C-alpha positions as a LaTeX table, in Angstrom:
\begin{tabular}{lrrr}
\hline
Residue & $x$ (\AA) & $y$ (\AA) & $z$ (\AA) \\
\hline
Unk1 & $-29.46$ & 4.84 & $-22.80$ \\
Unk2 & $-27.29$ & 6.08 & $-25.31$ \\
Unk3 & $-24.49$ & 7.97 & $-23.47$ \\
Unk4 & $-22.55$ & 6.21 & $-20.80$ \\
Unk5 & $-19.86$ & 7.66 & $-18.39$ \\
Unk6 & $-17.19$ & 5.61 & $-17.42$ \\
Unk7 & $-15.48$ & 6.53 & $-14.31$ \\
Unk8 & $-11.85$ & 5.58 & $-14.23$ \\
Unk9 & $-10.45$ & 5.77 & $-10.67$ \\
Unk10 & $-7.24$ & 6.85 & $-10.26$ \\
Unk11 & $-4.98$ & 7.66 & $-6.76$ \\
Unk12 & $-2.81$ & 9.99 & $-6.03$ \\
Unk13 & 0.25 & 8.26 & $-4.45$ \\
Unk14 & 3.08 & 10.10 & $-2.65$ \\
Unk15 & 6.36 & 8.41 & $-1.15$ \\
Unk16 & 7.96 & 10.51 & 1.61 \\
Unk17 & 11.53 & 10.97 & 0.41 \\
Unk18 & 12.67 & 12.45 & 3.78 \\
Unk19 & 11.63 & 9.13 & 5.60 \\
Unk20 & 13.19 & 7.00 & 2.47 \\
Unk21 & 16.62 & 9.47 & 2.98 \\
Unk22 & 16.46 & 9.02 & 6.46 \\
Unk23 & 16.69 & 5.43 & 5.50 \\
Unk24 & 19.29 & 5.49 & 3.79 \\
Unk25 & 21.29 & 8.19 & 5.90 \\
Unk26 & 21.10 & 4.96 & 9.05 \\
Unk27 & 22.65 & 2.54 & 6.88 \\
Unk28 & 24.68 & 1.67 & 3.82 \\
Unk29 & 22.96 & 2.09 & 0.52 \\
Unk30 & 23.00 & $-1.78$ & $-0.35$ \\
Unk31 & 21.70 & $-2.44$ & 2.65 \\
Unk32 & 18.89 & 0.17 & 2.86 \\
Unk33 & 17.64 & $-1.06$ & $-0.91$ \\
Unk34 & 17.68 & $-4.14$ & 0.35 \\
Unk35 & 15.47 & $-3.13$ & 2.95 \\
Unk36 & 13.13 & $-1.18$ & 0.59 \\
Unk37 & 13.10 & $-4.25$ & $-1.73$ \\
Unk38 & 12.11 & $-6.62$ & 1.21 \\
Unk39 & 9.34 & $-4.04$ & 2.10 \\
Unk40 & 8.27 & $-3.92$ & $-1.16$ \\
Unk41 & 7.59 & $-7.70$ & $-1.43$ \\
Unk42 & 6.29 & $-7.97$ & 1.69 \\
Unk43 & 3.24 & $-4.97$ & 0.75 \\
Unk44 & 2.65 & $-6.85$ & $-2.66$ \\
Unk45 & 2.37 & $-10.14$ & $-0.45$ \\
Unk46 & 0.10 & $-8.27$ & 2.15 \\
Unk47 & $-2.15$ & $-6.87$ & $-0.34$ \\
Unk48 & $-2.67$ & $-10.05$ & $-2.09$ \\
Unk49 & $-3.81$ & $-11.46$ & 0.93 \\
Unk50 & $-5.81$ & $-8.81$ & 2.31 \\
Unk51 & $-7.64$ & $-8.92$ & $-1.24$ \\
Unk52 & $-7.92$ & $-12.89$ & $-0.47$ \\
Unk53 & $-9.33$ & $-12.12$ & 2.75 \\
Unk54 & $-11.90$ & $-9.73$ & 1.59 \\
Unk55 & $-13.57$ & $-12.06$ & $-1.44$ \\
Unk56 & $-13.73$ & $-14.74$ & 1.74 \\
Unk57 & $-14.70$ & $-12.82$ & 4.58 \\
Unk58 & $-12.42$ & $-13.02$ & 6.65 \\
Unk59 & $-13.18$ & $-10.16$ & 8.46 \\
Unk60 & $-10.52$ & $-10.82$ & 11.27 \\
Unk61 & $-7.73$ & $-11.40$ & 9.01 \\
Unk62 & $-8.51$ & $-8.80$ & 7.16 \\
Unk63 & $-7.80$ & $-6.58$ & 9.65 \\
Unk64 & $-5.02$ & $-8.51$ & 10.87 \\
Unk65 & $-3.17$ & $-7.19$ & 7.42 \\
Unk66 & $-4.09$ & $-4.08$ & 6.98 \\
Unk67 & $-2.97$ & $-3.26$ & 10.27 \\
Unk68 & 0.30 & $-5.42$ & 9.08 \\
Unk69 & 0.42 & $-2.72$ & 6.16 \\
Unk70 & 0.87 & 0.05 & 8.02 \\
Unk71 & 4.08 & $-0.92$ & 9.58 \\
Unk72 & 5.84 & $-1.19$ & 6.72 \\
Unk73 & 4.36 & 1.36 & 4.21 \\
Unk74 & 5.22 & 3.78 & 6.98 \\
Unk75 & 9.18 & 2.32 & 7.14 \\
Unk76 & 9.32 & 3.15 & 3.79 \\
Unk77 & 7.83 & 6.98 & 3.23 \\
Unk78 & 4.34 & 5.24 & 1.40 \\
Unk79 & 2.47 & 7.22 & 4.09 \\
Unk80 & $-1.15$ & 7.33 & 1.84 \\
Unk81 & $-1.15$ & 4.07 & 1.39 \\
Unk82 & $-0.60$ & 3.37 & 5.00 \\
Unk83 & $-3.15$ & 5.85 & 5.67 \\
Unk84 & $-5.48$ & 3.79 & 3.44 \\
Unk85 & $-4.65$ & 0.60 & 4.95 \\
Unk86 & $-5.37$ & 2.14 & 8.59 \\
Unk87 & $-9.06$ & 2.60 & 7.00 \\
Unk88 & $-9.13$ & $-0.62$ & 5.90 \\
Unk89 & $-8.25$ & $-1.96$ & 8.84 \\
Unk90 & $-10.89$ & 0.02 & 10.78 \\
Unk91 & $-13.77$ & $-0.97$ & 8.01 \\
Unk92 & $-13.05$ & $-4.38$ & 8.63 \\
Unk93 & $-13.60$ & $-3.57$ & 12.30 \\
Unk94 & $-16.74$ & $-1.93$ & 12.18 \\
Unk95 & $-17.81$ & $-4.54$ & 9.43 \\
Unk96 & $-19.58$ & $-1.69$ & 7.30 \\
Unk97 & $-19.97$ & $-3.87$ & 3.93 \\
Unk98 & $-19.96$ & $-0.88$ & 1.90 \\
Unk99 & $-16.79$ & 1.26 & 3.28 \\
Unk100 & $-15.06$ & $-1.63$ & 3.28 \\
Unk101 & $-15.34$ & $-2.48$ & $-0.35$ \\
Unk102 & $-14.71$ & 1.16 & $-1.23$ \\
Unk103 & $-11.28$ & 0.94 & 0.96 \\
Unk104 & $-10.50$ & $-2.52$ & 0.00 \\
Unk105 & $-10.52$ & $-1.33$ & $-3.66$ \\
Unk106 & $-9.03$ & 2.40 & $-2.66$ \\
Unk107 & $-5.94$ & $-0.22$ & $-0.99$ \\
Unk108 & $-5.28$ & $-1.70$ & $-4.11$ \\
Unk109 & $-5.00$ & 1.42 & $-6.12$ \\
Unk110 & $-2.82$ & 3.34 & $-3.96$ \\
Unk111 & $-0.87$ & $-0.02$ & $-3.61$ \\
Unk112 & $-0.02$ & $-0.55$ & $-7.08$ \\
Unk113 & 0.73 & 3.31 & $-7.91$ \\
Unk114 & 2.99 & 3.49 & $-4.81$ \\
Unk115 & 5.13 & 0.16 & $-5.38$ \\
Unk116 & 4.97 & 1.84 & $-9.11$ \\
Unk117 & 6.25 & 4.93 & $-7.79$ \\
Unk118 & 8.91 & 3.56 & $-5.39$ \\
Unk119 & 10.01 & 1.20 & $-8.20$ \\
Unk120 & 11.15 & 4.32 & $-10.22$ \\
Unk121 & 12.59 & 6.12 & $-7.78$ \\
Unk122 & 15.08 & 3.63 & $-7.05$ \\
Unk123 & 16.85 & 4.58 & $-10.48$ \\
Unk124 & 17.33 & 7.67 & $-9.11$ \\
Unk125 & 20.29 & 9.13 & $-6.42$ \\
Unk126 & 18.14 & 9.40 & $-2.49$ \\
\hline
\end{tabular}
């Protein structure tokens, strides 16, 4: 075996800028980035811990944060990644071994590139 592909997984991420304006429209701008900066920390917590959750098996936890997730990528316009985290949340219902590791992993791609992208657009006027 001489020729190897590697497949390097990448997600498209997409934050809703009419749900983040709409945010900011309801309330002060110092108080609506602090509101996207709590959410922010609180998805990087919840994703640690749903990866946690996964390596032990913690099947009910699991769920427990992913459906966590939703809530607050939704407040904040990440609407694939709480997509994603809705079917990680059902995976770890069903307790299909392999969809769930294919979510699990999906989550924390879509996770990172939508903090990423959220990050950046806070340098820029909502």
């Amino acid at each position: 075996m001489k020729n190897v592909t590697q497949i390097r997984l990448a997600e498209a991420v997409h934050v809703d800028q009419d749900r983040l304006g709409a945010l900011y429209s309801q309330m002060d701008a110092d108080s609506a980035e602090d509101v996207v900066c709590r959410a922010m920390e609180e998805l990087a917590l919840r994703m640690g811990h749903c990866d946690r959750q996964y390596r032990a098996g913690d099947l009910a936890a699991l769920h427990k944060s992913s459906k966590s997730l939703i809530a607050i990528a939704d407040q904040i316009g990440m609407t694939v990644l709480a997509g994603v985290a809705r079917d990680v949340a059902t995976c770890a219902k069903t307790g299909d071994p392999v969809a769930l590791a294919a979510t699990i992993g999906r989550l924390m791609r879509t996770g990172e590139g939508s903090l990423s992208a959220i990050w950046e657009l806070q340098d820029m006027t909502i």
